[in-house]
Structure formats: structure tokens, C-alpha cells
Coordinates of C-alpha atoms and ligand atoms in Angstrom, one line a residue:
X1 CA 130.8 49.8 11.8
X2 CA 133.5 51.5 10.7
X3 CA 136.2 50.0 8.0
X4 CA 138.8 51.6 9.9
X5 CA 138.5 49.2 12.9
X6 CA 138.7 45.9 11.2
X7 CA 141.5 43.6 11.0
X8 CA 143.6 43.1 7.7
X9 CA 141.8 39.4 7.8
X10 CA 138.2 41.0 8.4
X11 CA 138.5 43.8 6.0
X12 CA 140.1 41.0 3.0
X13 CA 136.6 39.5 3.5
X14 CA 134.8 42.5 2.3
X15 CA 137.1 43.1 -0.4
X16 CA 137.1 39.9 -2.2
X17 CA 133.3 39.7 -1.9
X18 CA 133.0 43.3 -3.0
X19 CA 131.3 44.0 -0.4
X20 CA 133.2 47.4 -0.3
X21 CA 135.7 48.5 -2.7
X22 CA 139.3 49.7 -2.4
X23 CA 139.0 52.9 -3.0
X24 CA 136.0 53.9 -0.7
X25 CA 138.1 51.8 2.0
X26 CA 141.4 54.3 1.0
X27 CA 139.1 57.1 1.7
X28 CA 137.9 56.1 4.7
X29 CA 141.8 55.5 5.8
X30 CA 142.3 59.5 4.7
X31 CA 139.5 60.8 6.1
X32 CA 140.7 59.2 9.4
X33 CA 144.0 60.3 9.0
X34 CA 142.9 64.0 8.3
X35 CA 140.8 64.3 11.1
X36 CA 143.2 62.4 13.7
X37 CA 146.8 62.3 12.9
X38 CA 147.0 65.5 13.7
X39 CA 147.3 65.0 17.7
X40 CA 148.6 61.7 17.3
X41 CA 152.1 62.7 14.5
X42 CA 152.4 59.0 12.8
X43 CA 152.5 60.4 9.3
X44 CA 155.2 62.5 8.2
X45 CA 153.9 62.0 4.2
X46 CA 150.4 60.7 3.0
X47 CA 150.3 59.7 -0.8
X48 CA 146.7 59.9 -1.3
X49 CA 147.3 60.3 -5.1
X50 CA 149.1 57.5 -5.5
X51 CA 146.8 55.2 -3.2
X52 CA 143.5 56.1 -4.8
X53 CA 145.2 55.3 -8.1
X54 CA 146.7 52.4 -6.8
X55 CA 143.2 51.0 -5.3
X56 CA 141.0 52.3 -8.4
X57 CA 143.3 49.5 -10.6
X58 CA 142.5 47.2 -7.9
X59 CA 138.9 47.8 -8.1
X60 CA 138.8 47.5 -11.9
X61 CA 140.9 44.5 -11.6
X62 CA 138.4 42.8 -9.5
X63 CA 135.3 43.9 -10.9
X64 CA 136.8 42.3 -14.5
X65 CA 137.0 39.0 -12.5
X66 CA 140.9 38.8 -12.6
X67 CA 142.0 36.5 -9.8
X68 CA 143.6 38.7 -7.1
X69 CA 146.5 38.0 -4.5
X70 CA 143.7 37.6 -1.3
X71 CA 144.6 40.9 1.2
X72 CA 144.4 43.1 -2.2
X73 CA 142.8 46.6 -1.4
X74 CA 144.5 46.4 2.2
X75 CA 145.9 50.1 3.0
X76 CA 149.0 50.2 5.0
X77 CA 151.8 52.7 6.3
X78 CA 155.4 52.3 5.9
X79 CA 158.5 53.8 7.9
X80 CA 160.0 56.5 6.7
X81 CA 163.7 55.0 6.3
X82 CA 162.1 52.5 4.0
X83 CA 162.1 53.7 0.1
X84 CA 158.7 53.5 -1.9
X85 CA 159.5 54.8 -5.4
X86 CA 158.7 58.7 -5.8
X87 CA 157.5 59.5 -3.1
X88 CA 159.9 61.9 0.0
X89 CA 162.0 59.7 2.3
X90 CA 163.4 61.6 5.2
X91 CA 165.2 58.9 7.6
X92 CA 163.0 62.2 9.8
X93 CA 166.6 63.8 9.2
X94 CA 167.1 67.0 7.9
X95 CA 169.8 65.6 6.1
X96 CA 167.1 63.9 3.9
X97 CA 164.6 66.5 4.3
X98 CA 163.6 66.6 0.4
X99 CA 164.9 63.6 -0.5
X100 CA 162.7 61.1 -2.7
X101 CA 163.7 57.5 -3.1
X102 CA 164.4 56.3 -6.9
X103 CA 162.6 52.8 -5.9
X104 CA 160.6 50.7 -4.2
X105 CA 162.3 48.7 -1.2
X106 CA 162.0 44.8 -1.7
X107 CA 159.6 44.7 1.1
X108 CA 157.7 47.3 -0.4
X109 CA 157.7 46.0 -3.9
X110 CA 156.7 42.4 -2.1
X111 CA 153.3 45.0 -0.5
X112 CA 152.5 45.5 -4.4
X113 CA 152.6 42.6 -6.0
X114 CA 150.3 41.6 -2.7
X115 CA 147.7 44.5 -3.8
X116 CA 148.5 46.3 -0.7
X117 CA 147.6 50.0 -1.2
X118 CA 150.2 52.6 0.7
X119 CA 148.9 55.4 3.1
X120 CA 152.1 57.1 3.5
X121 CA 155.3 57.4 5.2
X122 CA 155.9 56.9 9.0
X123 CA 157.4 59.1 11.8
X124 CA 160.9 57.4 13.5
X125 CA 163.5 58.3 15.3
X126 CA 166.2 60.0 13.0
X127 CA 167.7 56.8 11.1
X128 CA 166.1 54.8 13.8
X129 CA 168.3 55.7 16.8
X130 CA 166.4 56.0 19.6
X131 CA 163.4 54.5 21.8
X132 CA 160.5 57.3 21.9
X133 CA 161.1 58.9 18.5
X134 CA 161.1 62.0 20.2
X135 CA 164.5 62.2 18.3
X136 CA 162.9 62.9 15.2
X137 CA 163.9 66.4 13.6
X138 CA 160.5 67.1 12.1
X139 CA 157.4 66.4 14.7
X140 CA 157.2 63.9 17.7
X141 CA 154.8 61.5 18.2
X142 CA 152.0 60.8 20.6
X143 CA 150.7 57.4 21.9
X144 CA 146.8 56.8 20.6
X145 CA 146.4 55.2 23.8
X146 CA 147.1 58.5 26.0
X147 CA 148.2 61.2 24.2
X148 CA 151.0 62.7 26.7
X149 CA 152.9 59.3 26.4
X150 CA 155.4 58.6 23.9
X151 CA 154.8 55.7 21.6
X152 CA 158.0 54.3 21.7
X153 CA 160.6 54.1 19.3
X154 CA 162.3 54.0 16.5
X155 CA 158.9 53.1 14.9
X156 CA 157.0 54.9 17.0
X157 CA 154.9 56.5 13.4
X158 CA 154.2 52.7 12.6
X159 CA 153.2 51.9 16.4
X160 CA 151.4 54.6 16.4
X161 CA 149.4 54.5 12.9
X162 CA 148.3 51.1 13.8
X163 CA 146.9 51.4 17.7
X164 CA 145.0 54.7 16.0
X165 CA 143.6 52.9 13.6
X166 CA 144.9 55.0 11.0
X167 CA 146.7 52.4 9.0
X168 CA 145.8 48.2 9.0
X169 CA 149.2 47.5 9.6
X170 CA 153.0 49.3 9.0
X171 CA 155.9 48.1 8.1
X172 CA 159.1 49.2 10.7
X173 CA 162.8 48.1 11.2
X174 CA 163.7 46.9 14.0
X175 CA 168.3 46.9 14.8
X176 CA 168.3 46.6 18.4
X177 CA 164.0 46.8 19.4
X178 CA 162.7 49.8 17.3
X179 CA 159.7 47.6 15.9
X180 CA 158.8 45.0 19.3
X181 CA 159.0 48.2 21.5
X182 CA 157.0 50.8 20.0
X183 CA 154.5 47.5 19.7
X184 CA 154.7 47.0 23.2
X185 CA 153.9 50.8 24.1
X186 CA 151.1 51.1 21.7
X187 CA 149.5 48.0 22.7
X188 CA 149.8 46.4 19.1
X189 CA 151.9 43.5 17.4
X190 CA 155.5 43.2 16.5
X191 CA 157.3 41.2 14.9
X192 CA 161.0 41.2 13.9
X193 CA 161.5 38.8 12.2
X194 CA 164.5 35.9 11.7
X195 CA 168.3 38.3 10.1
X196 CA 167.9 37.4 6.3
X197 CA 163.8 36.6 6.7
X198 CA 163.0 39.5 4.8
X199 CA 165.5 41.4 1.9
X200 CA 166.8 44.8 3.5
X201 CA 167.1 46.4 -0.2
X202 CA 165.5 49.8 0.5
X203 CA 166.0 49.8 4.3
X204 CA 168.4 52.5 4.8
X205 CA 171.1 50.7 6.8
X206 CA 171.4 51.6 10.2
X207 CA 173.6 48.9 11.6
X208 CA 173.5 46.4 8.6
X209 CA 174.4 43.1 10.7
X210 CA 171.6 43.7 13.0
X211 CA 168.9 45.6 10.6
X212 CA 166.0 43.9 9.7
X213 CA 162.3 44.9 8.6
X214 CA 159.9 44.0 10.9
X215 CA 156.0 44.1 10.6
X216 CA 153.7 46.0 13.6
X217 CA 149.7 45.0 13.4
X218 CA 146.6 44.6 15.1
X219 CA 146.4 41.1 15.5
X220 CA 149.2 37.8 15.3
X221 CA 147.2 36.4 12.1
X222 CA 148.0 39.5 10.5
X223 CA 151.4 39.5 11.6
X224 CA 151.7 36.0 10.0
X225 CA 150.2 36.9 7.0
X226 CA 152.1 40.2 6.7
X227 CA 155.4 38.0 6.8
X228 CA 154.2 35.9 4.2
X229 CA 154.1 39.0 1.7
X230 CA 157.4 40.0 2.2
X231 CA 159.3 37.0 3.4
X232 CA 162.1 35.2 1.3
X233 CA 164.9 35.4 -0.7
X234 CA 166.3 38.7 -2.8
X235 CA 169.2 38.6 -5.2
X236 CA 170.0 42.1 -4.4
X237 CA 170.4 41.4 -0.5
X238 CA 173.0 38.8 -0.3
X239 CA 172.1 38.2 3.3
X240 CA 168.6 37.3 2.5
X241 CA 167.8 33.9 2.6
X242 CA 165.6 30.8 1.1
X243 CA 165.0 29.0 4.4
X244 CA 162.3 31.8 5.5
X245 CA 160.3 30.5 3.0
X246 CA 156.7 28.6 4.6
X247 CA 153.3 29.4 5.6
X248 CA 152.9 31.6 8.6
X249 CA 149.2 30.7 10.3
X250 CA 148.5 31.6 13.4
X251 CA 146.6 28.5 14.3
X252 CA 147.2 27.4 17.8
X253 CA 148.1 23.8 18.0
X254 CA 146.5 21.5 20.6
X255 CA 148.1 20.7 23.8
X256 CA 152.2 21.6 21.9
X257 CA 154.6 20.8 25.1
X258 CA 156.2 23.9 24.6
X259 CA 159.4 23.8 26.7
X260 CA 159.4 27.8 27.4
X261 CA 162.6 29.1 29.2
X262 CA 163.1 32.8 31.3
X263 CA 166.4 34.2 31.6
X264 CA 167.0 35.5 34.9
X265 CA 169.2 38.4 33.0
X266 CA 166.2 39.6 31.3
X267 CA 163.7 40.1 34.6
X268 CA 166.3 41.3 37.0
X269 CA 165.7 44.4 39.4
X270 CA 165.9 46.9 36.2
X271 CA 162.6 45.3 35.6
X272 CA 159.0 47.2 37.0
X273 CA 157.1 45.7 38.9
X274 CA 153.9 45.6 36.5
X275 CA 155.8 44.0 33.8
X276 CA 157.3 41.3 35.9
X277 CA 153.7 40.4 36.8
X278 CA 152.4 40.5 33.0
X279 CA 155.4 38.0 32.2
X280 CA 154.7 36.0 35.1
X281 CA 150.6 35.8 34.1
X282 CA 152.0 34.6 30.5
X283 CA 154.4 32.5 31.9
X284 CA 150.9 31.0 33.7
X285 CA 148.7 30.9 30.6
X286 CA 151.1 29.2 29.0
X287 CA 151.6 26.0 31.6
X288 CA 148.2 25.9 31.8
X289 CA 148.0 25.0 28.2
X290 CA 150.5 22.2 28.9
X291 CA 153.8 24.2 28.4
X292 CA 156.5 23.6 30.9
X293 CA 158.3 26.7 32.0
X294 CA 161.9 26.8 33.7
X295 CA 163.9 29.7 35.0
X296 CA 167.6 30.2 32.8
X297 CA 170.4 31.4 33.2
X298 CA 171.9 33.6 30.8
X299 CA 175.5 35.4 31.9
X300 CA 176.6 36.8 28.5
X301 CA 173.5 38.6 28.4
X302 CA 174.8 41.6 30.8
X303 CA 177.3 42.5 28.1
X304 CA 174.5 42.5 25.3
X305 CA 173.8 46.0 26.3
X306 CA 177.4 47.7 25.7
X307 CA 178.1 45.0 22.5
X308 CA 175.8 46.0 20.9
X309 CA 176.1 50.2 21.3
X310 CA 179.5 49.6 20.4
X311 CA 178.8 47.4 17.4
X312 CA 175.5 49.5 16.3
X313 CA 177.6 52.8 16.6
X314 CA 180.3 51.1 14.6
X315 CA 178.6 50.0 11.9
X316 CA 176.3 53.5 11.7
X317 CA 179.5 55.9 11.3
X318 CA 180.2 53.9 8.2
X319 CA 177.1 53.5 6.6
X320 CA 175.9 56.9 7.7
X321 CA 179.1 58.5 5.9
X322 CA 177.5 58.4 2.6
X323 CA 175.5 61.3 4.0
X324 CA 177.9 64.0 2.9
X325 CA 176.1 66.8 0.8
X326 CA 177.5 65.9 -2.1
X327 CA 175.8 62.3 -3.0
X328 CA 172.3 62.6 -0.8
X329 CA 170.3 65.4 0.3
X330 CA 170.7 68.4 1.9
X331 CA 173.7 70.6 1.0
X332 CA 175.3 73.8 3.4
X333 CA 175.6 76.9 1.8
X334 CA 178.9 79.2 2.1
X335 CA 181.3 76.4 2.2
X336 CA 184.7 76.9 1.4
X337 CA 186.5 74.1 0.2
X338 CA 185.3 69.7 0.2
X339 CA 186.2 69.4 3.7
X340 CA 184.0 72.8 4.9
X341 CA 181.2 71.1 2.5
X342 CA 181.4 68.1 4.6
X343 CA 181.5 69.4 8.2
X344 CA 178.8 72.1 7.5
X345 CA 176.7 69.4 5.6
X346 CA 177.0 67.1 8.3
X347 CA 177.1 69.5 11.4
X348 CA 173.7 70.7 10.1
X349 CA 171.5 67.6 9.0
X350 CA 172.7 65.8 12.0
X351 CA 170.9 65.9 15.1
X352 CA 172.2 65.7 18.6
X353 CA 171.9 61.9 19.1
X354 CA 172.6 60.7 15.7
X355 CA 176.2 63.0 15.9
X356 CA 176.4 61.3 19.0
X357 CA 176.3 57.5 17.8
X358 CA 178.9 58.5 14.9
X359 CA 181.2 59.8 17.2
X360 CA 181.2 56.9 19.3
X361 CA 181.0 54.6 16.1
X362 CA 184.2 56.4 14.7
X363 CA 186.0 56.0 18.2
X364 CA 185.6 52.3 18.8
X365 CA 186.7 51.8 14.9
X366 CA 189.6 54.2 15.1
X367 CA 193.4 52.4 15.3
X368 CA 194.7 52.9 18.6
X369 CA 190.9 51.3 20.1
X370 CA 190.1 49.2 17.6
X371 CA 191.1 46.5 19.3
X372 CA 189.5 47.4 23.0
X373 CA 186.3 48.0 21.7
X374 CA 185.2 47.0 18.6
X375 CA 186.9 43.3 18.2
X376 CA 185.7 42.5 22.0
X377 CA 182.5 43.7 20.9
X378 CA 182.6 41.1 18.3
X379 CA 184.2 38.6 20.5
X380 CA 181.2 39.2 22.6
X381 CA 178.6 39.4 20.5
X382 CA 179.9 35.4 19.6
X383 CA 179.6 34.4 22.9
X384 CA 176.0 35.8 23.2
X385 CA 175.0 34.1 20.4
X386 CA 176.6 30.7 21.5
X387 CA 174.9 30.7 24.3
X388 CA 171.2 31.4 22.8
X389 CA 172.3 28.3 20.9
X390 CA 172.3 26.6 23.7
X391 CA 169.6 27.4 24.8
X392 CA 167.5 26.5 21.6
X393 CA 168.7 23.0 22.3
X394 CA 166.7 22.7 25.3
X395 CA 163.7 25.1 24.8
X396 CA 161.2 26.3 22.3
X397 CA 161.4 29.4 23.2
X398 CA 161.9 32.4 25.7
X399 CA 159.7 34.1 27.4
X400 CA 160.4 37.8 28.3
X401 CA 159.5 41.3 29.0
X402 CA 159.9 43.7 26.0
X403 CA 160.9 47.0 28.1
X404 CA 161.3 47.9 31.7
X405 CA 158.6 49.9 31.8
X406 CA 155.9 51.4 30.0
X407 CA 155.8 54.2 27.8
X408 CA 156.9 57.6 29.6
X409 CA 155.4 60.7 29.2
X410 CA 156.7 63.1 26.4
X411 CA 159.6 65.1 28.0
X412 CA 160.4 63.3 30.5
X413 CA 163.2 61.0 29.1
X414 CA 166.1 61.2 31.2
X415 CA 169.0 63.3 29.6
X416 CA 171.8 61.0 30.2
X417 CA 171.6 59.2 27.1
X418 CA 173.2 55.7 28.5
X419 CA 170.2 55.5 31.2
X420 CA 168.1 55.5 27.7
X421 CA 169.5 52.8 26.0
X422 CA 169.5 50.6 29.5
X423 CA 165.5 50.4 28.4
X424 CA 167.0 48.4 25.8
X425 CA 167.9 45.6 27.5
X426 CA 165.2 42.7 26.8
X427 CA 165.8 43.8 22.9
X428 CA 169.0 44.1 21.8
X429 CA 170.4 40.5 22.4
X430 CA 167.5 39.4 19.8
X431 CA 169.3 41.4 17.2
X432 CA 172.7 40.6 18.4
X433 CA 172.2 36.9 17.4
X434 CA 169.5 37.2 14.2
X435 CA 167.0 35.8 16.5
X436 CA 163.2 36.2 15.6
X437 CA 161.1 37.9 18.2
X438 CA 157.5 39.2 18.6
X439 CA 155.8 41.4 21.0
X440 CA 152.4 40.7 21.8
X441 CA 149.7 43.2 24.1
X442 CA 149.3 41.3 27.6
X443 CA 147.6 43.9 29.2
X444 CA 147.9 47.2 31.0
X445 CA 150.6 48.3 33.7
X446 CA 151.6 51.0 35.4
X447 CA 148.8 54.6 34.4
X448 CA 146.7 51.6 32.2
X449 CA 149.3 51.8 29.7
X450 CA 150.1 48.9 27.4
X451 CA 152.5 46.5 28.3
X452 CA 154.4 43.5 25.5
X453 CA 156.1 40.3 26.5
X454 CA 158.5 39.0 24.1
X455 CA 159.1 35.5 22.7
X456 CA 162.2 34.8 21.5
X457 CA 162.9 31.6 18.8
X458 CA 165.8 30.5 17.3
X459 CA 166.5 31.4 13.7
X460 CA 163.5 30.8 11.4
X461 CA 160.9 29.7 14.2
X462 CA 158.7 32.8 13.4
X463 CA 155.6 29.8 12.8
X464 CA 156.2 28.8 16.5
X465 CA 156.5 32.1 18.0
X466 CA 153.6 33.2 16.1
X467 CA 151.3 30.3 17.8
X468 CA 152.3 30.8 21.2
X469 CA 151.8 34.4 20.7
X470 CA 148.6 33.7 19.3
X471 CA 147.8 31.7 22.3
X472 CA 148.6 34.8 24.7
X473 CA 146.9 36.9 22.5
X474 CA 143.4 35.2 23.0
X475 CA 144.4 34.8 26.9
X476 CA 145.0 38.5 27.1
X477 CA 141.5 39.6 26.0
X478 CA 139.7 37.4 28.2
Ligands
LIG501 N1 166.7 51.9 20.7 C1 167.7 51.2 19.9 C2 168.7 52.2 19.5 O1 168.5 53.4 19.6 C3 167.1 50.5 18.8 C4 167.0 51.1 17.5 C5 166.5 50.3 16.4 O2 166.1 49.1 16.6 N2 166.4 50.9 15.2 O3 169.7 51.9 18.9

């Protein structure tokens, strides 16, 4: 059988008994990658170099008998707004285009110590804004499970890297979705995990309130053990925190009353008809392993939507300022003066819907709106988070869908942007609140493409959500 269809857990095996090596299972990865990515797009770099060398020390490591971290020899992908030192990060903005990052992200850095050998770099949406990363200025790409389809997005290249079998697992950053939808289209695992879980040094901020790395794989006990790499505290992100510490097994625990809640907000008439069903079978999987599931309510939730595209926006024209061809990247030619620099810089490494969120980002910050806008917005996003609270005193968790609908067809996206970030509904409030999340496969919907439900936890329940996902996981295959 081929190495390239085993999980991170099955492949490990073979590794630490030496079965195979690292390299030959690197090579195996690349040869895949040659003959395949090219109709599916995931990669927008490959570091073959530096993976071979990477896995030969492994191999020589091993075969002197040194004790090894246990996934060592692993290969995996990682998104291409995430730094790995020396090698081209390109946000897939032209701004960026030739741009390599000076180090590692802590995540990434978390991947080596682990032995974790890196493929490459990951298509997106241009600094993550967007749901199909058809907004990427380089290459779309194309679902593994039927090509015409988009893979969903912002971490569609992760998404799609790991349904095509082309990487073990990716990492992807997830502000208002990016990671638990592309997940959900491709018919794989995602997990964003609690704000703070995981350092967001070498994440290129987005929306730095809401940004936080998440982890897409094949299966929820690699999800778990994924987390457990990168997890925990980091000096240099002051956000990051020491209660994500803990071990994150995907056992499922006998007969758990889980007290599961759905919010009537989040399967409204937006909602298709096939994913209502899949939540509805989950919601009956899991009473039938003892859970009790209750309909909520959830009012605050039909202003997540416009909170958090005012509050995303706002926080992106200010971190994205930094882009200005004279500190990062790509510089115009024939400017005049600082301000022509500027403008041309900008009006050219920009594309449509990234000059779009800055616009509105600048708008909702500027003095005479201010006030309208942005502080409601923050107002709002207080009241949403109050009232997950709430909910997290009643219930383990909540049970929803991850998108509308299932992927679209490349091309077909409508063009009025807010209709595109109404798929963003079921997302979005997770982020809002620093709410952990996953999106697991429950089947097919609409054309037999994949469809994700959510589960939703309150701040550092990732080892819960992981074992109820784990128990829709084995329900989905049977
Ligand atoms: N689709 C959302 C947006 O475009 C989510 C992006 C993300 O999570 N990076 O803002």
C-alpha cells in the first residue's frame, strides 16, 4: 500500500520501527506531489531540499538509537502566510511575491523540534480573505474530491493538500472560518483551536484579535496530536497562554452525558437542505450515545456576521499598512515622491478584495464613524461573547453546520461580495469570542460533495470537542 495514504498515527508506526525511513517516505510525498498537484494547485512552493536534508538527519538520528519525539519523519504542508525560515512566503499576494521569511513561525519551530519534515508552502486566499481561495493572485485551487469545485477557503492549499493526500496534515489559520471550512469542503479535519492555544509569532496578522493557527488532517487523533506539537505558551506572543497546556487523545469516553445544544440562529432558512439533515443525523448519533440534545436560542448571533466584517476590516487596514514598498516586498517603479511610492506600491500588490477590506477597515476606523461602526462593533462583539458564556454554563457544547452549502464550482461565486461572506455565518461567531471549534467529515450532500458539522466548546475544551468529534467521526464511516 502506499505511504501516502496512511494516517500521521499509522505512518509514526513505520517510522519508529524503521520499517521505512524518512527520507524514502519524503520521496514518496514528492513524487505524489509532482505527479498530482498539478490539477489540484495546493502548493504554491515545495522545499524538497530542505525536506530530504531535514529527514536524512532524522534517519541518522534514529538509526544511531537517539530517542526521537514519536511522529518524527512525518511530512507536512504549511500555509503560505505562515513564515518557515528561508524559504518564499507570499500571503499569495503579489505584494509578497519574492518575499522569504527571516524565521520560523512558533508553530513551525514547535513542527521541528517534533521531527516533522516540511513539504512546502500552501495556496490561500490573499492574506486569508476570502472563502474559495479563488482570491489568490498566483493559481486557484481545485477540490481533490471533484476537481471543478473549489476547496474552500482561506486554507483551501492546506484543505486541499491533505484530502489529496499530498501532505499528512497542514497547518492553516483560521480569523473568521478559513481553516473549519476548507475542512468541511474537502472532507478532512479542522481544528481552530482555543484564541491564545497556539503562539501566532509568524502568522502574518490578518485580524490579530481573531487570528489563530489552526491544524487540518485526516483523522481527529491526528488533529489531537497535531495540537499537542504546537500548543502552549510563547514569550514572544503575549496573547498566548499556559492553560492550553494538556494531552489531547482522542479517546472516546464511555456513555459522557454530553449536554449538546443547537442554536436556532445557526440552522435557519440560509441553511441547505443537505446540511441541515447531516446536523440533524449527528445530532442523532450523538443521543444515541447518551447525549441529550436541546434546541437554543442565540439572538446576538444575527449581528456576528456584520461585527465581525467590521472588526476584521478594522483590524486588517492597520496591520496590512506595513505593506508599503518600502519595509516588505514588492516596490513600483516610476514613482515620484513617498506618497506616489505608496499608492503605486499598494494599488499594484493589492488585489481587488483585499483593497476592498482596507477600504472598509479604514472607513469604520476613520473620526467622523468611528463611533457608528467600529465601537458598536465592539460593543457587539461583547454581547456575543456574553451570551456563548451563557451558554457554556448549561452545555458541553454546540452542535452546528460549518457552511450553508457545499463547495461551489469554480467561477461561480456570486459577485456581490456581501452574499460571500453570508457563507460565513456558522464561523465567524467562533472567532468573535476565542471559542475552540472543529469540523469534522459527516458525509456527502448536495453533487456527493463533502459536508462538516461544527462543535463549538468554550475556551480550552479542545479535549472534549476532540472526543465527541471523534465519536462522529467513527459514526460517519459506518
Ligand atoms: N471567509 C472569512 C473572511 O474572508 C474568513 C477568513 C479567515 O478565517 N482567514 O474574512
Amino acid at each position: 500500500m502506499s505511504l501516502t495514504k496512511l494516517s500521521m498515527a499509522e505512518l509514526a508506526v513505520l517510522l519508529r520501527s524503521r520499517q521505512i525511513s524518512a527520507v524514502e517516505t519524503a520521496a514518496e510525498y514528492f513524487d505524489k506531489i509532482e505527479k498530482e498537484d498539478g490539477k489540484i494547485g495546493a502548493y504554491l512552493t515545495v522545499t524538497k531540499e530542505i525536506a530530504l536534508r531535514q529527514a536524512e538527519a532524522i534517519d541518522q538520528k534514529r538509526a544511531a538509537g537517539e530517542e526521537l519525539p514519536p511522529f518524527a519523519g512525518v511530512p507536512a504542508a504549511v500555509k503560505d502566510n505562515i513564515c518557515v525560515a528561508g524559504v518564499r512566503m507570499t500571503c499569495a499576494s503579489k505584494i509578497l511575491e519574492n518575499f522569504v521569511a527571516p524565521y520560523d513561525a512558533a508553530a513551525v519551530e514547535r513542527l521541528r523540534q517534533n521531527g516533522i519534515i516540511l513539504l512546502g508552502k500552501t495556496n490561500l486566499d490573499e492574506f486569508a480573505m476570502g472563502s474559495t481561495t479563488e482570491n489568490s493572485a498566483f493559481q486557484i485551487t481545485r477540490n481533490p474530491r471533484a476537481v471543478e469545485y473549489v476547496p474552500g477557503g482561506s486554507s483551501g492549499g492546506s484543505a486541499a493538500a491533505v484530502a489529496a493526500e499530498t501532505a499528512v496534515f497542514a497547518l492553516g489559520s483560521d480569523t473568521g472560518g478559513s481553516v473549519r471550512l476548507p475542512a468541511s469542503h474537502c472532507g478532512v479535519v479542522g481544528l481552530k483551536p482555543t484564541y491564545g492555544a497556539v503562539s501566532r509569532w509568524g502568522l502574518t496578522a490578518f485580524a490579530s484579535s481573531l487570528d489563530q493557527v489552526g491544524i487540518l488532517a485526516r483523522t481527529v487523533e491526528d488533529t489531537g496530536a497535531v495540537l499537542q506539537m504546537i500548543v502552549g505558551p510563547d514569550s514572544r506572543d503575549a496573547t498566548s497562554c499556559e492553560q492550553a497546556r494538556g494531552l489531547f487523545v482522542a479517546d472516546i469516553p464511555p456513555q459522557k452525558k454530553w449536554k449538546i445544544a443547537l442554536p436556532q440562529e445557526l440552522l435557519g432558512a440560509q441553511i441547505s437542505d443537505n446540511v441541515r439533515e447531516a446536523v440533524a443525523r449527528a445530532a442523532h448519533v450523538l443521543e444515541s450515545y447518551g447525549a441529550q440534545v436541546e434546541w437554543i436560542r442565540m439572538p446576538s448571533l444575527r449581528y456576528a456576521l456584520s461585527t465581525y466584517y467590521i472588526i476584521s476590516s478594522a483590524e486588517a487596514s492597520s496591520n496590512l499598512a506595513r505593506f508599503d514598498g518600502v519595509r516588505y516586498g514588492r516596490r513600483a517603479q516610476g514613482y515620484t515622491d513617498m506618497n506616489s511610492l505608496y499608492e503605486k506600491s499598494r494599488s499594484e500588490g493589492f488585489g481587488r478584495e483585499v483593497k476592498r477590506r482596507l477600504l472598509l477597515g479604514a472607513f469604520v476606523l476613520s473620526a467622523g464613524y468611528q463611533e457608528r461602526y467600529y465601537r458598536n462593533a465592539l460593543r457587539v462583539r461583547e454581547r456575543i461573547r456574553t451570551e456563548w458564556q451563557e451558554v457554556f454554563t448549561k452545555y458541553d457544547a454546540v452542535l452546528s453546520p460549518v457552511s450553508p452549502d457545499t463547495a461551489a464550482k469554480i467561477g461561480a461565486r456570486d459577485p456581490d461580495p456581501v452574499k460571500q461572506y453570508k457563507g460565513d455565518l456558522c464561523t465567524v461567531p467562533v472567532n468573535l469570542a476565542g471559542l475552540p471549534a472543529v469540523s469534522v467529515p459527516f458525509g456527502k450532500g448536495e453533487n456527493e460533495m463533502p459536508v462538516g458539522v461544527q462543535i463549538v466548546g468554550n475556551v480550552f475544551s479542545e479535549q472534549s470537542l476532540l472526543q465527541i468529534a471523534a465519536l462522529l467521526e467513527r459514526e460517519a464511516l459506518i
